Coordinates of C-alpha atoms in Angstrom, one line a residue:
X149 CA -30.4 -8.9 -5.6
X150 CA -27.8 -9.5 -3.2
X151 CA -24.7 -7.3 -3.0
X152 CA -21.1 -8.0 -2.4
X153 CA -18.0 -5.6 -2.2
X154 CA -14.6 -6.8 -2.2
X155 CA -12.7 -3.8 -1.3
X156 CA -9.0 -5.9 -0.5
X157 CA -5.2 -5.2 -0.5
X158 CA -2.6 -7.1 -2.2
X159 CA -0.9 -10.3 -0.8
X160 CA 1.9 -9.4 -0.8
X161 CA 4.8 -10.8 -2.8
X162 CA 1.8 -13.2 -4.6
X163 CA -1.0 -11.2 -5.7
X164 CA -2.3 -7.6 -6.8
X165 CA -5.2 -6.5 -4.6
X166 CA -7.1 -6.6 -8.2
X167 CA -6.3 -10.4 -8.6
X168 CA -7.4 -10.9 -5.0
X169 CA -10.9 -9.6 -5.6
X170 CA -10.9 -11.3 -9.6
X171 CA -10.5 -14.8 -7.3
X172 CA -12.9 -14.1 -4.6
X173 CA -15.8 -13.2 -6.7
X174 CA -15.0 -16.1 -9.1
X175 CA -15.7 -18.1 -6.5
X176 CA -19.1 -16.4 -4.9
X177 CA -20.0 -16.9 -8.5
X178 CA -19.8 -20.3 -8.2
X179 CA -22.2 -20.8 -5.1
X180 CA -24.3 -17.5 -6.1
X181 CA -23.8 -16.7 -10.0
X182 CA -27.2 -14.0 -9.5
X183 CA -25.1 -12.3 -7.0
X184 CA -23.7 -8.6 -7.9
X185 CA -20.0 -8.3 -6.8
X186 CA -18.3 -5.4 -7.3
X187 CA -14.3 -5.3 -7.0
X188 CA -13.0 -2.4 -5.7
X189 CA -8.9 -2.9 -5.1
X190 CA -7.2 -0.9 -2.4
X191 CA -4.0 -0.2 -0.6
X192 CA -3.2 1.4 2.6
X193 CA -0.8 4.4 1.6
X194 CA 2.2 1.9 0.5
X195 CA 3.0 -0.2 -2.8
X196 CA -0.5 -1.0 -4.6
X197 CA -1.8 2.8 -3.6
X198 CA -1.3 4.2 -7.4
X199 CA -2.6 0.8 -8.6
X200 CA -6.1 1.5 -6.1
X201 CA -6.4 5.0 -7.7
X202 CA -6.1 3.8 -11.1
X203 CA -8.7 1.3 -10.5
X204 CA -10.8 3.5 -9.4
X205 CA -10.9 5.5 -12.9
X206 CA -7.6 7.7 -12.0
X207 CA -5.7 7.7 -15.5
X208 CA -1.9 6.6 -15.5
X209 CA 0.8 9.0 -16.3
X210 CA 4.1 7.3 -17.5
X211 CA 7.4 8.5 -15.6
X212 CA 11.3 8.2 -15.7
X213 CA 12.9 9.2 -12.1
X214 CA 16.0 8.4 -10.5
X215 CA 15.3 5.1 -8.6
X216 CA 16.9 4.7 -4.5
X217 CA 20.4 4.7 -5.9
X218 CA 20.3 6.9 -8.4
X219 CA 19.1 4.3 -11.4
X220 CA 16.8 5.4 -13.9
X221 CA 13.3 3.6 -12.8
X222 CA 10.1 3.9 -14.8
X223 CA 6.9 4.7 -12.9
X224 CA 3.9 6.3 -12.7
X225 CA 1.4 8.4 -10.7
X226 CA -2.4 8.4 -11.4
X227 CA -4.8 11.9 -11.9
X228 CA -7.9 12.7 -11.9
X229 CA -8.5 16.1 -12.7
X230 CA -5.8 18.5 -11.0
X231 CA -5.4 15.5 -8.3
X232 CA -2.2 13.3 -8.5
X233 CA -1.5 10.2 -6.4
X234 CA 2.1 9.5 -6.2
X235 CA 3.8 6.1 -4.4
X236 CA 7.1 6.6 -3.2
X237 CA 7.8 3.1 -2.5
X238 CA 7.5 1.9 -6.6
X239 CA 10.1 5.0 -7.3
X240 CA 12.7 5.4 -4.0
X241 CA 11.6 2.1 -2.4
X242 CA 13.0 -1.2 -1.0
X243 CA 11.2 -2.8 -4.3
X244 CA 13.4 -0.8 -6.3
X245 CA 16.7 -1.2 -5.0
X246 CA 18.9 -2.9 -7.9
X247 CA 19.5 -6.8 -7.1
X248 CA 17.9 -6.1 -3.8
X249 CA 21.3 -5.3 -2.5
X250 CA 20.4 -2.6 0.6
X251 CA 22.0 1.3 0.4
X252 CA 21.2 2.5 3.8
X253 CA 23.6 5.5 3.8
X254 CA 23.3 6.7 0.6
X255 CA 19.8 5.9 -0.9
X256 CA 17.6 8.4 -1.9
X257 CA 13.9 10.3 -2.2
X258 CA 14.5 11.8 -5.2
X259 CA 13.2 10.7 -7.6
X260 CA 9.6 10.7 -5.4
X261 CA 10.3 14.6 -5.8
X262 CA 10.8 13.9 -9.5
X263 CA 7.2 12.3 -9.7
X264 CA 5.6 15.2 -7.7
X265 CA 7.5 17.8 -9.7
X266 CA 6.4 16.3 -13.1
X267 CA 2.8 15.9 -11.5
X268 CA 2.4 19.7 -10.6
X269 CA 4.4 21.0 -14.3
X270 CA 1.6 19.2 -15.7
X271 CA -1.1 21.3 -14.0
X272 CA -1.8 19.1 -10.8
X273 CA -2.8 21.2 -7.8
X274 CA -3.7 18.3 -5.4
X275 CA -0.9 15.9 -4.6
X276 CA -1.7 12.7 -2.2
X277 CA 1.7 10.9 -1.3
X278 CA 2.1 7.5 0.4
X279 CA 4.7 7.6 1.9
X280 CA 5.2 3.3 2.8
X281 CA 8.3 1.4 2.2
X282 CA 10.8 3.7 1.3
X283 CA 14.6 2.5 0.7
X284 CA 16.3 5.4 2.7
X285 CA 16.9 7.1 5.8
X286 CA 18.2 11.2 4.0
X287 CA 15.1 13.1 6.1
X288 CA 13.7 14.2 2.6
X289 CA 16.3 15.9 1.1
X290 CA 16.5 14.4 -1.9
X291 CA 12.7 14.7 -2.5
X292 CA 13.3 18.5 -1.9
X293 CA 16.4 18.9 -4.1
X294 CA 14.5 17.1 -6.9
X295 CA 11.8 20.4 -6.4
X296 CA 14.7 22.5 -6.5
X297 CA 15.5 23.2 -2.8
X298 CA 19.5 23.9 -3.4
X299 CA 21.1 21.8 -0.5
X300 CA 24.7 23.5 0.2
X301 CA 27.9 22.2 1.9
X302 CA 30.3 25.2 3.6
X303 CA 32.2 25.6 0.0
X304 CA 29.0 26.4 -1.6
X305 CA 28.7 22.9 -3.7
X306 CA 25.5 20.8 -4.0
X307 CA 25.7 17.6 -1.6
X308 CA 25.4 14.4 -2.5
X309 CA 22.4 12.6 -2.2
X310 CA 21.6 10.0 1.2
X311 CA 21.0 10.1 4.9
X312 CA 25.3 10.0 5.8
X313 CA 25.7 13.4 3.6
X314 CA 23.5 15.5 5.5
X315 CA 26.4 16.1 8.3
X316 CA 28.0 18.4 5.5
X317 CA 25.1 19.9 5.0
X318 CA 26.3 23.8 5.6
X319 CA 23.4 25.8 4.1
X320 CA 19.5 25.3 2.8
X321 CA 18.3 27.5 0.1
X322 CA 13.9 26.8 -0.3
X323 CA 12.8 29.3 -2.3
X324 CA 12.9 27.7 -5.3
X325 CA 10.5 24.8 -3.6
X326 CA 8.3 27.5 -2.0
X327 CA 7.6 28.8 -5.4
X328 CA 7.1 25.6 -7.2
X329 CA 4.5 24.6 -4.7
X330 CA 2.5 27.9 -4.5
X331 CA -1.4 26.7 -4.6
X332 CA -0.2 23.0 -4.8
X333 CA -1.7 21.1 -1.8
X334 CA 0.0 18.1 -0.8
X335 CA -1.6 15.4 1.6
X336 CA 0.7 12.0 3.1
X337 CA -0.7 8.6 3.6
X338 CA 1.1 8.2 6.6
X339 CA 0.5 5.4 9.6
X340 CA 3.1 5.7 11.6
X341 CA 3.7 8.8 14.9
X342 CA 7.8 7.9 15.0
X343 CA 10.0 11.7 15.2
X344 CA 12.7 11.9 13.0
X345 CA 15.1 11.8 15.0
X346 CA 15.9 9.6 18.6
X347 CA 15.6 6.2 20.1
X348 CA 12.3 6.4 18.2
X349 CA 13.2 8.3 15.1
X350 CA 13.6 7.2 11.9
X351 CA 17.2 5.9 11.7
X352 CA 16.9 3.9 15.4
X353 CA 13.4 2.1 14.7
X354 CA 13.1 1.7 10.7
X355 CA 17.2 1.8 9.7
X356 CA 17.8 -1.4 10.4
X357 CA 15.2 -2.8 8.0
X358 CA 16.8 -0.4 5.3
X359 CA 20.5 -2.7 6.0
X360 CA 21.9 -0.2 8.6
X361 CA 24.3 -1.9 11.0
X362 CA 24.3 -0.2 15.2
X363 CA 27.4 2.4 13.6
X364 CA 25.5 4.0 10.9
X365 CA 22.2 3.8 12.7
X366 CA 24.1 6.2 14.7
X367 CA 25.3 8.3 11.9
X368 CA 22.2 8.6 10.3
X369 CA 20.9 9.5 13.3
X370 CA 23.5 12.6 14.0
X371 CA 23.1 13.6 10.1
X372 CA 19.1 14.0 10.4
X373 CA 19.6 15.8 14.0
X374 CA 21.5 18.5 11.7
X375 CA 19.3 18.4 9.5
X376 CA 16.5 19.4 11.3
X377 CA 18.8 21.9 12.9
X378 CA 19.4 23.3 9.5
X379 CA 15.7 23.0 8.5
X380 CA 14.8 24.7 12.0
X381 CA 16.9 28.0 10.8
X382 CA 15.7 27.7 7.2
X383 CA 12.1 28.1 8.6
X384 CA 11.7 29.2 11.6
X385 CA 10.5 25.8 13.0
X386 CA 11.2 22.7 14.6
X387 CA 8.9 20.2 13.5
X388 CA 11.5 17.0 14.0
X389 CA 9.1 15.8 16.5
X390 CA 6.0 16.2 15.1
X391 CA 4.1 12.5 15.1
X392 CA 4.7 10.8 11.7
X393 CA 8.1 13.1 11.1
X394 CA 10.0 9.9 11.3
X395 CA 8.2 8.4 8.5
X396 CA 9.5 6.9 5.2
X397 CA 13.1 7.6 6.8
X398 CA 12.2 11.2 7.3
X399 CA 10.3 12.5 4.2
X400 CA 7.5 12.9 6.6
X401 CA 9.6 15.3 8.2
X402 CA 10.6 17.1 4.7
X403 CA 6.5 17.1 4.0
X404 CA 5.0 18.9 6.8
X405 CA 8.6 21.2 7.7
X406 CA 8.7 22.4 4.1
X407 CA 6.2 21.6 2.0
X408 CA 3.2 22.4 4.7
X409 CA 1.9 18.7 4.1
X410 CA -1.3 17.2 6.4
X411 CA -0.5 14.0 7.6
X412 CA -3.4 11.6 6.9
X413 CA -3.9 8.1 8.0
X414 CA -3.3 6.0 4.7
X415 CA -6.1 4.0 4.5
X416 CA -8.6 7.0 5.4
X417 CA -7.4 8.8 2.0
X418 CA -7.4 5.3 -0.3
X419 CA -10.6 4.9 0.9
X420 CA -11.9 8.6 -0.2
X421 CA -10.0 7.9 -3.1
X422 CA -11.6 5.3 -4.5
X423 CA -15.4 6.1 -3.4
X424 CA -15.8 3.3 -1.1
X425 CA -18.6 5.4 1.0
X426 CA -21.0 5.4 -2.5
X427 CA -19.8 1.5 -3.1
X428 CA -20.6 0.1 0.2
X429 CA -24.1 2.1 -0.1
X430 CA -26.8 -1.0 -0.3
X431 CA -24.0 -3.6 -0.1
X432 CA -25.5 -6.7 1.7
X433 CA -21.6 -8.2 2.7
X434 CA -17.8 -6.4 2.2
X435 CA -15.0 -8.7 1.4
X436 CA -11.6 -7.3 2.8
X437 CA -8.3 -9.2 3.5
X438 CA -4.2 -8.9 2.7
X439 CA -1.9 -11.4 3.4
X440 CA -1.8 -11.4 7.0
X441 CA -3.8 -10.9 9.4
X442 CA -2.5 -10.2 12.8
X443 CA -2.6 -7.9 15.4
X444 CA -0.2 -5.0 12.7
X445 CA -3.7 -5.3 11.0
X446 CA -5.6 -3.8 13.8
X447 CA -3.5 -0.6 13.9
X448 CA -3.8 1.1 10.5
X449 CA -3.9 -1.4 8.2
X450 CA -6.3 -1.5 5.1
X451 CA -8.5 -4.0 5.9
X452 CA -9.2 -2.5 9.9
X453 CA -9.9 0.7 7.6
X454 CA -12.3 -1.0 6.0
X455 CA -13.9 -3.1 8.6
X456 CA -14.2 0.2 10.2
X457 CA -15.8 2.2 7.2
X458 CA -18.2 -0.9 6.5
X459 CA -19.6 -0.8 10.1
X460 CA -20.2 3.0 10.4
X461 CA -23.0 2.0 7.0
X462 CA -23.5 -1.2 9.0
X463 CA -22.9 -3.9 6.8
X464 CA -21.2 -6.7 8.0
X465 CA -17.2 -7.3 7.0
X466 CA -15.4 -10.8 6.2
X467 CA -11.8 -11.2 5.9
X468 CA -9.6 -13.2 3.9
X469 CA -6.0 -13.8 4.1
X470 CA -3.0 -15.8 3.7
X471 CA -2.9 -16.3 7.3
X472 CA -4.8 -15.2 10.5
X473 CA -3.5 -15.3 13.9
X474 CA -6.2 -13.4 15.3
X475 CA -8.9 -15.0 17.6
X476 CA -12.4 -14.8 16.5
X477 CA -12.9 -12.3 20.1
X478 CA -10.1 -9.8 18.6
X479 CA -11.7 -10.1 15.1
X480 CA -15.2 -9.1 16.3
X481 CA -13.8 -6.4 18.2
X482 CA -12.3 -5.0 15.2
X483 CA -15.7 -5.3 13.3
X484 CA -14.8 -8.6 11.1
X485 CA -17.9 -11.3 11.4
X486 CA -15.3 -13.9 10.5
X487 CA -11.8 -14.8 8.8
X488 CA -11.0 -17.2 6.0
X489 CA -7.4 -18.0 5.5
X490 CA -5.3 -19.8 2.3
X491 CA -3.6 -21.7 5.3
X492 CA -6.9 -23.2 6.9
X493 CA -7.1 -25.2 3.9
X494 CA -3.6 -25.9 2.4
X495 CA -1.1 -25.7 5.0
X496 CA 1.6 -25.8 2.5
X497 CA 2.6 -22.1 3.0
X498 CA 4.7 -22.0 -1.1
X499 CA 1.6 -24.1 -2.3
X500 CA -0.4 -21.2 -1.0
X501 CA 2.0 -18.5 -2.6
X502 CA 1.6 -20.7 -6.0
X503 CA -1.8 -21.2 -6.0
X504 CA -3.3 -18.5 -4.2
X505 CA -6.0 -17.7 -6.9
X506 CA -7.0 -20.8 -6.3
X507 CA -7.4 -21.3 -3.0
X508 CA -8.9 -17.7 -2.7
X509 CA -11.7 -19.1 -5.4
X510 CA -12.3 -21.7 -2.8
X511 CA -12.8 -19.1 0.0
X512 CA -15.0 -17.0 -1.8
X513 CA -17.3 -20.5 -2.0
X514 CA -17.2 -20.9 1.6
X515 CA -18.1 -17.5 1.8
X516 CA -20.5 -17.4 -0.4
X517 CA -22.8 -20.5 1.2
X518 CA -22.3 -19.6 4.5
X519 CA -23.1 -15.7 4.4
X520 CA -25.5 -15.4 1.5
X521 CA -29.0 -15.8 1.2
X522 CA -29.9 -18.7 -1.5
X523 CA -30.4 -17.4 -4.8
X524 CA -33.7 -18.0 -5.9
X525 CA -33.2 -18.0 -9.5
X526 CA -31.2 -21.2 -9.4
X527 CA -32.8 -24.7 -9.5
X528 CA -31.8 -26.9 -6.6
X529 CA -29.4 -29.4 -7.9
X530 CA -30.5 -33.2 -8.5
X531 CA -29.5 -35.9 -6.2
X532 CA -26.3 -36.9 -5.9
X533 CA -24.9 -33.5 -7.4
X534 CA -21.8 -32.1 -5.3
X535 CA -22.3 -29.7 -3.4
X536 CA -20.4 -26.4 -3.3
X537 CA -19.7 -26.9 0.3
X538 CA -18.5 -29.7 -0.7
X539 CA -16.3 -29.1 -3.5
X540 CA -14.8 -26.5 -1.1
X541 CA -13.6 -28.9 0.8
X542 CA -11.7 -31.0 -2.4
X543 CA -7.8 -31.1 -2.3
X544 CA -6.2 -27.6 -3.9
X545 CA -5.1 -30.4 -6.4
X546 CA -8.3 -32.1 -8.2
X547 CA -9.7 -28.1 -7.6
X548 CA -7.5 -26.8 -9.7
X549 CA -8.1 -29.4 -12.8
X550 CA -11.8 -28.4 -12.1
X551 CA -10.9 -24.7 -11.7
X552 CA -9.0 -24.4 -15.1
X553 CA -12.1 -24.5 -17.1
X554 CA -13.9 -21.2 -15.6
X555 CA -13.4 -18.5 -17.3
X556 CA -11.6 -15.3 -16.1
X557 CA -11.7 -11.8 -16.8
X558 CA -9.4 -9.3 -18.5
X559 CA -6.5 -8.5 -15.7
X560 CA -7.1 -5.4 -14.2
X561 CA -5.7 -2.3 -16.1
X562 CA -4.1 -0.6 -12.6
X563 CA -2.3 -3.2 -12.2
X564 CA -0.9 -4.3 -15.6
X565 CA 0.5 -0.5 -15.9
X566 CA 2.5 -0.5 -12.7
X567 CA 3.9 -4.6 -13.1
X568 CA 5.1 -3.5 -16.6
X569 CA 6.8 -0.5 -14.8
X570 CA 8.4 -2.6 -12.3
X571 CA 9.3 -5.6 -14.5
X572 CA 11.1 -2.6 -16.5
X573 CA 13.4 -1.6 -13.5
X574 CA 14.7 -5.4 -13.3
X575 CA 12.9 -5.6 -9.7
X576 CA 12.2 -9.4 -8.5
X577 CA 9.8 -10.1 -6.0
X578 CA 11.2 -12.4 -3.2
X579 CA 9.2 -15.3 -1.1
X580 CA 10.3 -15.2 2.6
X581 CA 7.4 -17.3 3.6
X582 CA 5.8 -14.9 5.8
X583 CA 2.9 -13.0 3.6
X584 CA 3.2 -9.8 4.6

């Protein structure tokens, strides 16, 4: 029996990595119904990592932390055993910054250190942080306070939380964190090798994206130089440029200075995560994609990770995606035998957004008749019967009137948990046209 394993991230801003892989294999069904295909969802250390883990059997655990600005945001990490995955970006992220409205000198990490400490006061001695798409540039500090470091101005009062307060930072008190984490063993998703501080630190390269104009790109860079400085007498080291120390606007930094964190590429540990060594095992063809693929994809990115994984058990990768500007050399040289994008048959790019599940059913046919072997256990079709080929090629249109019929399966539990947790916190997603 032939194999197929769609092991994809999420589109983002249209579709969970779960709905992704539901569409693809609906539509190898079509062509090959005796195929097996196995959906395994997966992320890359940013949004969608708790929704991989939970996929993958991890159980959900409900939490309220403070959101980027201080709100009150529901979430949730996922365990298995005495391991917890926790997402920074669906608690201190851009996604949950209320009304979208950017907070680049005072948002916080907190409540990420909210989610850890409620993960290890419920036994959980293995904690796996991605670190992607976080909403502030405060070094980690607020992830620290929330496990009870006690972060003091020069009259002894607690500071307030954000990247511009750590210039009145006077005095760092970690012993409560030290003893909160003994045994604990914390491991980031992190992709990036950005200081913390400099013309390549984490205020210069990522503040702008967080809303930070030239002037407080320059603030926040002073307040997380003395920061380090203070973190450098607190522990006897000086670990602001340490590769990846610059990540999620410093809580890299806070990880590996303080909490004694490994730094781990993101995709390597979602991949672990989720067992995709013992699921490619015997797989004839591995399905990857997110929603664009481009040369960002090469360096880090899930589906390289994958590509990469597939080809050490040698079995052959295809991509799918909202849009590819790759050429086919750069794709073989990354170990994809070929790319199928939503845009290569409907160039309408809001079409695409709308209909993606649609269009990605219509991939998955292409996919299906022109890298599987015939299944012998269907009868050839009488004359004059469409072809699927064929009925790949219809209008997204007169496929979807056709498409409405099949039937689909129960969504994916992983990803019905953490919507309902973020249509809770009032976030919206936005369409800027671009897929990633």
């Amino acid at each position: 029996m032939t194999r197929v394993l769609i092991a994809s991230d999420k589109f983002k801003g249209s579709l969970t990595a779960a709905q992704v892989g539901a569409a693809v294999r609906a539509g190898i069904h079509r062509v090959r119904p005796g195929a097996e295909v196995s959906v395994v969802p997966i992320a890359d250390g940013g949004d969608g990592t708790v929704a991989a883990a939970l996929a993958a059997g991890f159980e959900a655990v409900l939490v309220t932390a403070s959101g980027p600005t201080g709100e009150p945001v529901c979430t949730a990490y996922a365990r298995r055993d005495d391991i917890a995955v926790v997402e920074l970006a669906d608690v201190s992220g851009l996604v949950r910054l209320p009304g979208g409205k950017f907070a680049p000198m005072t948002a916080t990490s907190r409540g990420a250190g909210e989610v850890i400490a409620a993960a290890i006061d419920a036994g959980c001695l293995r904690v796996v942080l991605g670190i992607g798409g976080s909403a502030g540039s405060d070094g980690g500090a607020g992830l620290l306070a929330a496990l009870g470091a006690r972060l003091l101005d020069v009259d002894g009062a607690e500071i307030v939380d954000g990247g511009a307060a750590l210039a009145r930072l006077h005095r760092i008190d970690l012993a409560p964190v030290r003893e909160r984490l003994g045994g604990v063993e914390v491991t980031v998703a992190c992709d990036v090798d950005n200081p913390l501080t400099g013309a390549r630190g984490a205020a210069a390269v990522y503040g702008p994206q967080k809303g930070a104009d030239g002037d407080q790109v320059e603030v926040l860079d002073a307040a997380l130089t003395h920061w380090a400085d203070c973190i450098a007498v607190a522990t006897g080291n000086d670990l602001r440029d340490r590769a990846g120390a610059g990540a999620a606007g410093g809580v890299g930094f806070a990880a590996v200075a303080v909490l004694g964190a490994r730094l781990r590429p993101g995709i390597e540990l979602v991949l672990e995560l989720v067992g995709f060594a013992e699921q490619v095992a015997g797989a004839d063809l591995v399905v990857t994609g997110e929603g664009m693929l481009d040369e960002q994809t090469l360096y880090g990115k899930a589906p390289a990770g994958v590509a990469t994984a597939a080809g050490f058990a040698g079995v052959p990768v295809i991509a799918v995606c909202g849009r590819n500007t790759l050429p086919l050399e750069r794709l073989h040289e990354a170990g994809f035998s070929a790319a199928y994008a939503l845009a290569d048959i409907e160039p309408d790019v809001a079409r695409c957004f709308a209909e993606g599940e649609l269009l990605l059913e219509r991939l998955g046919m292409q996919i299906a008749a022109e890298h599987l072997p015939p299944d012998p256990t269907v009868e050839r079709p009488p004359a004059g019967h469409q072809s699927p080929q064929a009925a790949a090629g219809q209008g997204a249109a007169s496929y979807a009137a056709e498409a409405a019929t099949l039937e689909r399966g129960v969504a994916d539990l992983a990803d019905d948990i953490v919507a309902a947790a973020s249509r809770s916190s009032g976030a919206a997603r936005t369409f800027d046209g671009r897929f990633r």
